[in-house]
């Protein structure tokens, strides 16, 4: 157990604010020769090695990483655990992709043996990629959430998940009812929400697959329990948006459906939002809701380009999501590589420090967990990564040409992936060693 003090010496970088709010220079702290001290699963000190070393007891164990960068663990604000087996499915956009590939794959998660096996693969894959916290969709089966939380609990990970609620417009083998989804979600909340570092998210899949009765009960759960999360999808695909208009003709638009059923709030995270308008961004921001920006998925499913500058204009909380299996990589480094291209295609830029923010503190803020994760501030959970500058021959050669931490960071995000993550620590314990 990591209940003793230990120190880690390396170059250390973390976000401390949103570059959109404070400017790039004030948004991060970088220690070229830094020291991170961990005590009982929490960070107890961070600073320059030269300042901190004299303050430490002489017998403290110090791990010294050369040619490496310590950062906070990455935070994935949107991912589907039961889609692990269908990542990279060919040729369809959202609605056909769901029917052809997604629903059949998700149908297997009522089976405990299968769900346990995939939960193990999924959690290992998160950690291999440096993701220490994720907001996760299960399948419609409560078993999917039990398997995932059991796997996360063994490693004391901070994870948020929920059972999908969907009672229409999906195959019979994969639908619940408004009543059963309420009862099943409630049982999972009672069992898991607030246990260790686990949190529950009420999870209506998206407006088309829930009846008004089910959306009403989803809203009711949020009022019954404090601090519950809510996750769903919004305005990802143009055909989807037209469908929502047909299904809810009395509502002003897609967001208004969720607003009507009281699903907006400080712990509500809406995936995608590619086609949101100004008014919808303003309403999301006003209610403290967050968007999960999923660039890899938005490219892969041909959904469109997320307008990050518009979200920034409204001071909307934005986290980064892989959206596996619509997204094709568990790596938030690769997801940032795609995010950069989304901005380029809109004539804008994504600075490496804004990218770092999105993958760490921005995600933590979207999840209202910034006092616990997303930075390396003393008092935070000791969830951090060691990124290896020599992970591949090309990365090693390229980084030797880098002149400063901004360039190093950008190259890590364009060339880096799971191979770059040398160690992952959660609550001070080593949970992945490459
Ligand atoms: N909208 C509704 N369900 C899904 C899903 O599983 N993935 C994505 N990307 N969008 C969705
Ligand atoms: Zn999704």
Short mmCIF file of C-alpha atoms and ligand atoms in Angstrom, two decimals:
data_model
loop_
_atom_site.label_atom_id
_atom_site.label_comp_id
_atom_site.label_asym_id
_atom_site.label_seq_id
_atom_site.Cartn_x
_atom_site.Cartn_y
_atom_site.Cartn_z
CA UNK A 1 0.00 0.00 0.00
CA UNK A 2 1.28 3.48 -0.88
CA UNK A 3 0.90 4.79 2.64
CA UNK A 4 4.47 5.90 2.97
CA UNK A 5 6.16 8.99 1.65
CA UNK A 6 7.97 8.77 -1.63
CA UNK A 7 9.41 11.41 -3.96
CA UNK A 8 9.64 11.51 -7.75
CA UNK A 9 12.26 13.64 -9.47
CA UNK A 10 11.97 14.61 -13.16
CA UNK A 11 10.84 17.48 -15.34
CA UNK A 12 7.32 18.24 -14.08
CA UNK A 13 4.51 20.12 -15.83
CA UNK A 14 0.90 20.80 -14.91
CA UNK A 15 -1.93 23.17 -15.83
CA UNK A 16 -3.09 25.55 -13.12
CA UNK A 17 -5.67 27.57 -15.11
CA UNK A 18 -7.41 27.81 -18.48
CA UNK A 19 -5.19 29.63 -20.99
CA UNK A 20 -8.38 31.16 -22.43
CA UNK A 21 -8.92 32.92 -19.10
CA UNK A 22 -5.43 33.83 -17.88
CA UNK A 23 -3.22 33.65 -20.98
CA UNK A 24 -0.75 30.91 -21.78
CA UNK A 25 2.11 31.92 -19.48
CA UNK A 26 -0.03 32.04 -16.34
CA UNK A 27 -1.80 28.77 -17.17
CA UNK A 28 0.93 26.30 -16.20
CA UNK A 29 3.83 25.54 -13.87
CA UNK A 30 6.95 23.85 -15.19
CA UNK A 31 9.85 22.59 -13.12
CA UNK A 32 12.76 21.56 -15.31
CA UNK A 33 14.28 19.63 -12.41
CA UNK A 34 11.21 19.11 -10.27
CA UNK A 35 10.23 17.04 -7.29
CA UNK A 36 6.82 15.59 -6.52
CA UNK A 37 6.32 14.24 -3.01
CA UNK A 38 3.57 11.71 -2.37
CA UNK A 39 2.21 10.76 1.03
CA UNK A 40 -0.66 8.35 1.72
CA UNK A 41 -2.01 8.46 -1.83
CA UNK A 42 -2.01 12.28 -1.98
CA UNK A 43 0.47 14.81 -3.27
CA UNK A 44 2.13 16.52 -0.32
CA UNK A 45 4.63 18.79 -2.07
CA UNK A 46 5.62 19.99 -5.54
CA UNK A 47 8.47 22.25 -6.50
CA UNK A 48 12.03 22.61 -7.70
CA UNK A 49 14.20 19.70 -6.58
CA UNK A 50 16.80 22.15 -5.27
CA UNK A 51 14.21 23.76 -2.96
CA UNK A 52 12.51 20.61 -1.74
CA UNK A 53 15.34 18.10 -1.35
CA UNK A 54 16.79 19.78 1.76
CA UNK A 55 13.37 19.66 3.46
CA UNK A 56 12.96 15.90 3.10
CA UNK A 57 14.02 13.24 5.61
CA UNK A 58 17.30 11.67 4.61
CA UNK A 59 15.83 8.17 4.33
CA UNK A 60 12.98 9.03 1.91
CA UNK A 61 12.96 6.97 -1.27
CA UNK A 62 13.45 9.08 -4.38
CA UNK A 63 12.65 7.77 -7.88
CA UNK A 64 14.65 9.75 -10.43
CA UNK A 65 13.35 9.70 -14.02
CA UNK A 66 15.73 10.98 -16.72
CA UNK A 67 14.48 12.16 -20.10
CA UNK A 68 10.93 12.08 -18.87
CA UNK A 69 8.08 14.41 -17.99
CA UNK A 70 5.70 14.01 -15.06
CA UNK A 71 2.17 15.29 -15.69
CA UNK A 72 -1.17 14.76 -13.97
CA UNK A 73 -3.07 11.65 -15.05
CA UNK A 74 -5.28 12.24 -18.07
CA UNK A 75 -9.05 12.61 -17.72
CA UNK A 76 -11.31 11.14 -20.41
CA UNK A 77 -14.73 12.77 -20.10
CA UNK A 78 -16.49 10.46 -22.57
CA UNK A 79 -15.93 6.80 -23.35
CA UNK A 80 -18.02 3.62 -23.81
CA UNK A 81 -16.72 0.56 -21.98
CA UNK A 82 -18.92 -1.99 -23.89
CA UNK A 83 -17.65 -0.72 -27.25
CA UNK A 84 -14.09 -1.91 -26.63
CA UNK A 85 -14.66 -4.88 -28.94
CA UNK A 86 -15.87 -2.85 -31.92
CA UNK A 87 -13.41 0.05 -32.13
CA UNK A 88 -12.61 0.88 -35.75
CA UNK A 89 -15.84 -0.38 -37.37
CA UNK A 90 -16.04 0.49 -41.05
CA UNK A 91 -18.12 2.75 -43.16
CA UNK A 92 -21.11 4.23 -41.31
CA UNK A 93 -22.20 7.47 -39.71
CA UNK A 94 -23.79 7.63 -36.27
CA UNK A 95 -27.29 6.15 -36.63
CA UNK A 96 -26.34 3.29 -38.98
CA UNK A 97 -23.15 2.70 -37.02
CA UNK A 98 -25.20 2.24 -33.82
CA UNK A 99 -27.54 -0.28 -35.46
CA UNK A 100 -24.93 -2.18 -37.44
CA UNK A 101 -22.06 -2.44 -34.98
CA UNK A 102 -22.73 -0.88 -31.60
CA UNK A 103 -25.95 -2.44 -30.42
CA UNK A 104 -24.93 -6.04 -31.29
CA UNK A 105 -21.60 -5.54 -29.46
CA UNK A 106 -23.27 -4.04 -26.38
CA UNK A 107 -25.80 -6.89 -26.23
CA UNK A 108 -23.21 -9.20 -24.65
CA UNK A 109 -22.80 -7.28 -21.39
CA UNK A 110 -25.58 -8.94 -19.45
CA UNK A 111 -23.19 -11.87 -19.16
CA UNK A 112 -20.93 -11.48 -16.11
CA UNK A 113 -18.04 -13.51 -17.53
CA UNK A 114 -17.94 -11.42 -20.68
CA UNK A 115 -18.40 -8.10 -18.83
CA UNK A 116 -15.63 -8.97 -16.34
CA UNK A 117 -13.26 -9.93 -19.13
CA UNK A 118 -13.83 -6.70 -21.08
CA UNK A 119 -13.73 -4.56 -17.92
CA UNK A 120 -10.26 -5.90 -17.24
CA UNK A 121 -9.10 -5.14 -20.79
CA UNK A 122 -10.75 -1.71 -20.70
CA UNK A 123 -9.22 -0.59 -17.39
CA UNK A 124 -5.77 -1.83 -18.41
CA UNK A 125 -6.10 0.05 -21.69
CA UNK A 126 -7.04 3.27 -19.90
CA UNK A 127 -4.00 2.98 -17.65
CA UNK A 128 -1.66 2.03 -20.52
CA UNK A 129 -2.72 5.28 -22.12
CA UNK A 130 -2.30 7.36 -18.97
CA UNK A 131 -6.00 7.88 -18.30
CA UNK A 132 -6.55 7.77 -14.55
CA UNK A 133 -10.14 9.05 -14.48
CA UNK A 134 -12.90 8.50 -17.03
CA UNK A 135 -16.60 9.23 -17.33
CA UNK A 136 -17.83 5.95 -18.74
CA UNK A 137 -20.98 4.69 -20.44
CA UNK A 138 -21.91 1.13 -19.54
CA UNK A 139 -24.42 -0.86 -21.57
CA UNK A 140 -28.11 -1.12 -20.69
CA UNK A 141 -27.20 -4.03 -18.37
CA UNK A 142 -26.47 -3.23 -14.70
CA UNK A 143 -23.85 -6.00 -14.89
CA UNK A 144 -21.70 -3.81 -17.14
CA UNK A 145 -21.39 -1.19 -14.39
CA UNK A 146 -20.78 -3.76 -11.67
CA UNK A 147 -17.94 -5.31 -13.68
CA UNK A 148 -16.36 -1.96 -14.47
CA UNK A 149 -16.57 -0.63 -10.92
CA UNK A 150 -15.20 -3.88 -9.50
CA UNK A 151 -12.19 -3.62 -11.80
CA UNK A 152 -11.67 0.07 -10.91
CA UNK A 153 -12.13 -0.51 -7.19
CA UNK A 154 -9.34 -3.12 -7.09
CA UNK A 155 -6.89 -0.38 -8.18
CA UNK A 156 -8.54 2.43 -6.20
CA UNK A 157 -9.16 4.44 -9.38
CA UNK A 158 -11.34 7.54 -9.50
CA UNK A 159 -13.99 6.49 -12.02
CA UNK A 160 -17.48 7.64 -12.92
CA UNK A 161 -19.91 5.37 -14.75
CA UNK A 162 -23.55 4.56 -15.30
CA UNK A 163 -25.87 2.04 -16.84
CA UNK A 164 -27.37 3.21 -20.14
CA UNK A 165 -31.08 4.01 -19.97
CA UNK A 166 -32.86 3.36 -23.28
CA UNK A 167 -36.46 2.30 -23.65
CA UNK A 168 -37.21 2.90 -27.34
CA UNK A 169 -35.74 3.04 -30.85
CA UNK A 170 -33.25 0.27 -30.15
CA UNK A 171 -33.47 -3.52 -30.61
CA UNK A 172 -35.73 -5.31 -28.11
CA UNK A 173 -32.77 -7.29 -26.81
CA UNK A 174 -31.19 -4.03 -25.65
CA UNK A 175 -34.00 -1.93 -24.22
CA UNK A 176 -35.13 -1.46 -20.65
CA UNK A 177 -38.33 0.28 -19.54
CA UNK A 178 -38.71 3.64 -17.88
CA UNK A 179 -39.53 1.90 -14.60
CA UNK A 180 -36.81 -0.80 -14.76
CA UNK A 181 -34.15 1.76 -15.73
CA UNK A 182 -35.07 3.82 -12.69
CA UNK A 183 -35.02 0.84 -10.33
CA UNK A 184 -31.77 -0.58 -11.76
CA UNK A 185 -30.01 2.78 -11.74
CA UNK A 186 -31.10 3.36 -8.16
CA UNK A 187 -29.69 0.02 -7.04
CA UNK A 188 -26.36 0.82 -8.71
CA UNK A 189 -26.29 4.27 -7.09
CA UNK A 190 -26.92 2.74 -3.66
CA UNK A 191 -24.18 0.21 -4.20
CA UNK A 192 -21.48 2.33 -5.81
CA UNK A 193 -21.94 6.10 -5.61
CA UNK A 194 -19.37 7.54 -3.20
CA UNK A 195 -17.73 4.18 -2.52
CA UNK A 196 -13.97 4.86 -2.40
CA UNK A 197 -13.21 6.98 -5.43
CA UNK A 198 -16.21 5.80 -7.48
CA UNK A 199 -19.12 8.00 -8.58
CA UNK A 200 -22.34 7.23 -10.43
CA UNK A 201 -23.64 8.95 -13.57
CA UNK A 202 -27.30 8.78 -14.60
CA UNK A 203 -26.93 7.80 -18.27
CA UNK A 204 -29.82 8.26 -20.71
CA UNK A 205 -28.10 7.26 -23.99
CA UNK A 206 -29.48 10.18 -26.04
CA UNK A 207 -32.88 11.77 -26.55
CA UNK A 208 -34.00 9.45 -29.41
CA UNK A 209 -33.68 6.28 -27.32
CA UNK A 210 -35.62 7.49 -24.27
CA UNK A 211 -39.35 8.09 -23.89
CA UNK A 212 -40.49 11.23 -22.10
CA UNK A 213 -41.31 8.97 -19.11
CA UNK A 214 -37.75 7.71 -18.95
CA UNK A 215 -36.25 11.19 -19.23
CA UNK A 216 -38.55 12.30 -16.43
CA UNK A 217 -37.29 9.50 -14.18
CA UNK A 218 -33.67 10.30 -15.08
CA UNK A 219 -34.31 13.85 -13.89
CA UNK A 220 -35.95 12.50 -10.76
CA UNK A 221 -32.87 10.44 -9.85
CA UNK A 222 -30.75 13.59 -10.07
CA UNK A 223 -32.99 15.33 -7.56
CA UNK A 224 -33.06 12.32 -5.21
CA UNK A 225 -29.28 11.99 -4.76
CA UNK A 226 -26.76 14.77 -4.19
CA UNK A 227 -23.64 14.95 -6.37
CA UNK A 228 -24.81 12.44 -8.97
CA UNK A 229 -23.47 12.89 -12.47
CA UNK A 230 -25.52 12.92 -15.65
CA UNK A 231 -24.03 11.96 -19.01
CA UNK A 232 -25.60 11.77 -22.44
CA UNK A 233 -24.98 12.71 -26.09
CA UNK A 234 -26.08 15.88 -27.88
CA UNK A 235 -25.99 17.38 -31.39
CA UNK A 236 -23.39 15.04 -32.78
CA UNK A 237 -24.78 14.27 -36.21
CA UNK A 238 -27.15 16.17 -38.54
CA UNK A 239 -29.53 13.22 -39.11
CA UNK A 240 -29.68 12.65 -35.38
CA UNK A 241 -30.66 16.30 -34.84
CA UNK A 242 -33.47 16.05 -37.42
CA UNK A 243 -34.71 12.89 -35.71
CA UNK A 244 -34.83 14.62 -32.34
CA UNK A 245 -36.94 17.40 -33.89
CA UNK A 246 -39.41 14.78 -35.19
CA UNK A 247 -39.55 12.96 -31.86
CA UNK A 248 -39.92 16.09 -29.72
CA UNK A 249 -41.75 18.61 -31.98
CA UNK A 250 -42.96 20.59 -28.98
CA UNK A 251 -39.40 21.43 -27.88
CA UNK A 252 -37.33 24.35 -29.23
CA UNK A 253 -34.30 22.20 -30.05
CA UNK A 254 -32.11 19.34 -28.91
CA UNK A 255 -30.80 21.00 -25.75
CA UNK A 256 -34.28 22.13 -24.82
CA UNK A 257 -35.35 18.47 -24.61
CA UNK A 258 -32.77 17.82 -21.90
CA UNK A 259 -33.50 21.16 -20.26
CA UNK A 260 -37.21 20.35 -20.09
CA UNK A 261 -36.50 17.09 -18.27
CA UNK A 262 -34.15 18.82 -15.79
CA UNK A 263 -31.00 17.09 -16.97
CA UNK A 264 -28.76 20.18 -17.05
CA UNK A 265 -26.58 21.07 -14.09
CA UNK A 266 -23.13 21.29 -12.61
CA UNK A 267 -22.43 17.57 -12.91
CA UNK A 268 -24.00 17.11 -16.34
CA UNK A 269 -21.68 16.26 -19.21
CA UNK A 270 -22.92 16.29 -22.79
CA UNK A 271 -20.80 14.49 -25.36
CA UNK A 272 -20.00 16.08 -28.73
CA UNK A 273 -22.12 19.23 -29.15
CA UNK A 274 -20.67 19.57 -32.65
CA UNK A 275 -23.71 21.42 -34.00
CA UNK A 276 -24.74 23.48 -30.97
CA UNK A 277 -25.73 27.09 -31.59
CA UNK A 278 -24.71 30.15 -29.59
CA UNK A 279 -27.87 30.16 -27.46
CA UNK A 280 -27.41 26.50 -26.55
CA UNK A 281 -23.80 27.10 -25.49
CA UNK A 282 -24.96 30.03 -23.38
CA UNK A 283 -27.63 27.89 -21.70
CA UNK A 284 -25.19 25.06 -21.00
CA UNK A 285 -22.76 27.54 -19.44
CA UNK A 286 -25.50 29.20 -17.40
CA UNK A 287 -26.46 25.89 -15.84
CA UNK A 288 -22.85 24.87 -15.16
CA UNK A 289 -23.10 21.94 -17.58
CA UNK A 290 -20.07 20.74 -19.53
CA UNK A 291 -19.32 19.50 -23.03
CA UNK A 292 -17.04 16.62 -23.87
CA UNK A 293 -15.07 17.40 -27.02
CA UNK A 294 -14.42 14.13 -28.90
CA UNK A 295 -12.39 15.01 -32.00
CA UNK A 296 -11.24 11.52 -32.98
CA UNK A 297 -14.79 10.24 -32.97
CA UNK A 298 -16.13 13.33 -34.74
CA UNK A 299 -13.69 12.66 -37.60
CA UNK A 300 -14.20 8.91 -37.66
CA UNK A 301 -18.01 9.06 -37.72
CA UNK A 302 -17.99 12.06 -40.09
CA UNK A 303 -19.91 14.13 -37.53
CA UNK A 304 -18.24 17.52 -37.98
CA UNK A 305 -15.92 20.00 -36.31
CA UNK A 306 -16.50 21.13 -32.71
CA UNK A 307 -16.39 24.91 -32.29
CA UNK A 308 -14.09 25.31 -29.27
CA UNK A 309 -13.76 29.10 -29.63
CA UNK A 310 -17.55 29.41 -29.34
CA UNK A 311 -17.51 27.32 -26.15
CA UNK A 312 -14.70 29.51 -24.80
CA UNK A 313 -16.65 32.65 -25.61
CA UNK A 314 -19.43 31.40 -23.33
CA UNK A 315 -16.99 30.19 -20.64
CA UNK A 316 -18.46 26.73 -21.07
CA UNK A 317 -16.59 23.93 -19.29
CA UNK A 318 -15.06 21.60 -21.88
CA UNK A 319 -13.34 18.28 -21.25
CA UNK A 320 -11.77 15.92 -23.75
CA UNK A 321 -13.30 12.56 -24.67
CA UNK A 322 -11.98 9.66 -26.69
CA UNK A 323 -15.51 8.30 -27.27
CA UNK A 324 -14.17 4.80 -27.88
CA UNK A 325 -15.67 2.97 -29.86
CA UNK A 326 -16.80 5.94 -32.07
CA UNK A 327 -13.30 7.22 -31.36
CA UNK A 328 -10.49 4.93 -32.46
CA UNK A 329 -7.90 5.46 -29.74
CA UNK A 330 -7.76 5.30 -25.95
CA UNK A 331 -4.89 7.77 -26.07
CA UNK A 332 -5.65 11.34 -25.03
CA UNK A 333 -2.33 12.31 -26.64
CA UNK A 334 -3.66 11.06 -29.97
CA UNK A 335 -7.01 12.68 -29.22
CA UNK A 336 -5.18 16.01 -28.81
CA UNK A 337 -3.41 15.40 -32.09
CA UNK A 338 -6.86 15.24 -33.70
CA UNK A 339 -8.14 18.23 -31.69
CA UNK A 340 -5.34 20.32 -33.16
CA UNK A 341 -6.49 19.40 -36.67
CA UNK A 342 -10.11 20.26 -35.84
CA UNK A 343 -8.93 23.76 -34.96
CA UNK A 344 -6.67 24.02 -38.02
CA UNK A 345 -9.60 23.18 -40.29
CA UNK A 346 -11.51 26.09 -38.74
CA UNK A 347 -8.63 28.53 -39.20
CA UNK A 348 -7.83 28.53 -35.48
CA UNK A 349 -5.02 27.22 -33.26
CA UNK A 350 -4.84 24.92 -30.27
CA UNK A 351 -1.81 25.76 -28.15
CA UNK A 352 -0.01 22.87 -26.46
CA UNK A 353 -0.86 24.37 -23.08
CA UNK A 354 -4.57 24.59 -23.89
CA UNK A 355 -4.29 20.96 -25.01
CA UNK A 356 -2.67 19.98 -21.72
CA UNK A 357 -5.44 21.87 -19.91
CA UNK A 358 -8.18 20.01 -21.84
CA UNK A 359 -6.69 16.61 -21.02
CA UNK A 360 -6.20 17.37 -17.31
CA UNK A 361 -7.55 20.36 -15.38
CA UNK A 362 -10.23 21.17 -17.98
CA UNK A 363 -11.58 17.63 -17.65
CA UNK A 364 -11.41 17.87 -13.87
CA UNK A 365 -13.41 21.11 -13.95
CA UNK A 366 -15.97 19.61 -16.31
CA UNK A 367 -16.40 16.89 -13.67
CA UNK A 368 -16.25 19.31 -10.70
CA UNK A 369 -13.26 17.39 -9.35
CA UNK A 370 -10.58 20.06 -9.69
CA UNK A 371 -9.85 19.98 -5.95
CA UNK A 372 -8.97 16.26 -6.28
CA UNK A 373 -7.56 15.58 -9.75
CA UNK A 374 -6.31 17.35 -12.86
CA UNK A 375 -3.32 19.13 -11.29
CA UNK A 376 -0.34 18.24 -9.13
CA UNK A 377 -1.21 20.78 -6.44
CA UNK A 378 -0.45 19.52 -2.91
CA UNK A 379 -3.62 17.98 -1.48
CA UNK A 380 -4.63 16.41 -4.82
CA UNK A 381 -4.93 12.67 -5.35
CA UNK A 382 -1.54 11.32 -6.44
CA UNK A 383 -2.72 10.38 -9.95
CA UNK A 384 0.17 11.12 -12.29
CA UNK A 385 2.14 9.92 -15.30
CA UNK A 386 5.72 9.57 -16.38
CA UNK A 387 6.00 10.32 -20.11
CA UNK A 388 9.12 8.93 -21.78
CA UNK A 389 10.99 11.24 -24.16
CA UNK A 390 12.67 8.18 -25.70
CA UNK A 391 9.51 6.11 -26.21
CA UNK A 392 10.19 5.65 -29.93
CA UNK A 393 13.27 6.35 -32.04
CA UNK A 394 11.48 9.14 -33.90
CA UNK A 395 10.18 10.79 -30.71
CA UNK A 396 13.64 10.59 -29.18
CA UNK A 397 15.30 12.18 -32.22
CA UNK A 398 12.59 14.82 -32.66
CA UNK A 399 12.62 15.89 -29.01
CA UNK A 400 16.37 16.46 -29.14
CA UNK A 401 15.58 19.29 -31.58
CA UNK A 402 12.98 20.83 -29.26
CA UNK A 403 14.02 24.16 -27.76
CA UNK A 404 11.57 24.59 -24.93
CA UNK A 405 8.77 22.89 -23.00
CA UNK A 406 6.08 24.25 -25.35
CA UNK A 407 7.70 22.53 -28.30
CA UNK A 408 8.38 19.36 -26.31
CA UNK A 409 4.75 19.24 -25.20
CA UNK A 410 3.42 19.75 -28.71
CA UNK A 411 5.62 17.01 -30.13
CA UNK A 412 4.53 14.64 -27.33
CA UNK A 413 0.95 15.31 -28.39
CA UNK A 414 1.53 14.84 -32.10
CA UNK A 415 3.90 11.84 -32.01
CA UNK A 416 2.96 10.36 -28.65
CA UNK A 417 0.56 7.56 -27.82
CA UNK A 418 0.38 4.63 -25.38
CA UNK A 419 4.08 3.91 -25.93
CA UNK A 420 4.88 7.32 -24.45
CA UNK A 421 3.31 6.45 -21.11
CA UNK A 422 6.12 4.81 -19.18
CA UNK A 423 4.40 4.69 -15.77
CA UNK A 424 0.92 5.47 -14.53
CA UNK A 425 0.31 6.11 -10.82
CA UNK A 426 -3.12 6.20 -9.17
CA UNK A 427 -3.53 7.26 -5.53
CA UNK A 428 0.24 6.98 -5.27
CA UNK A 429 0.39 3.36 -6.43
CA UNK A 430 2.05 2.19 -9.62
CA UNK A 431 -0.84 0.87 -11.74
CA UNK A 432 0.88 0.64 -15.11
CA UNK A 433 4.50 0.05 -16.00
CA UNK A 434 5.23 -0.07 -19.73
N1 LIG B 1 -25.20 8.63 -29.59
C1 LIG B 1 -25.97 7.70 -29.00
N2 LIG B 1 -25.27 6.61 -28.67
C2 LIG B 1 -24.00 6.86 -29.06
C3 LIG B 1 -22.79 6.11 -28.99
O1 LIG B 1 -22.72 5.00 -28.50
N3 LIG B 1 -21.69 6.71 -29.51
C4 LIG B 1 -21.71 7.94 -30.07
N4 LIG B 1 -20.58 8.46 -30.57
N5 LIG B 1 -22.83 8.65 -30.15
C5 LIG B 1 -23.96 8.13 -29.67
ZN1 LIG B 2 -20.39 8.41 -27.07
#
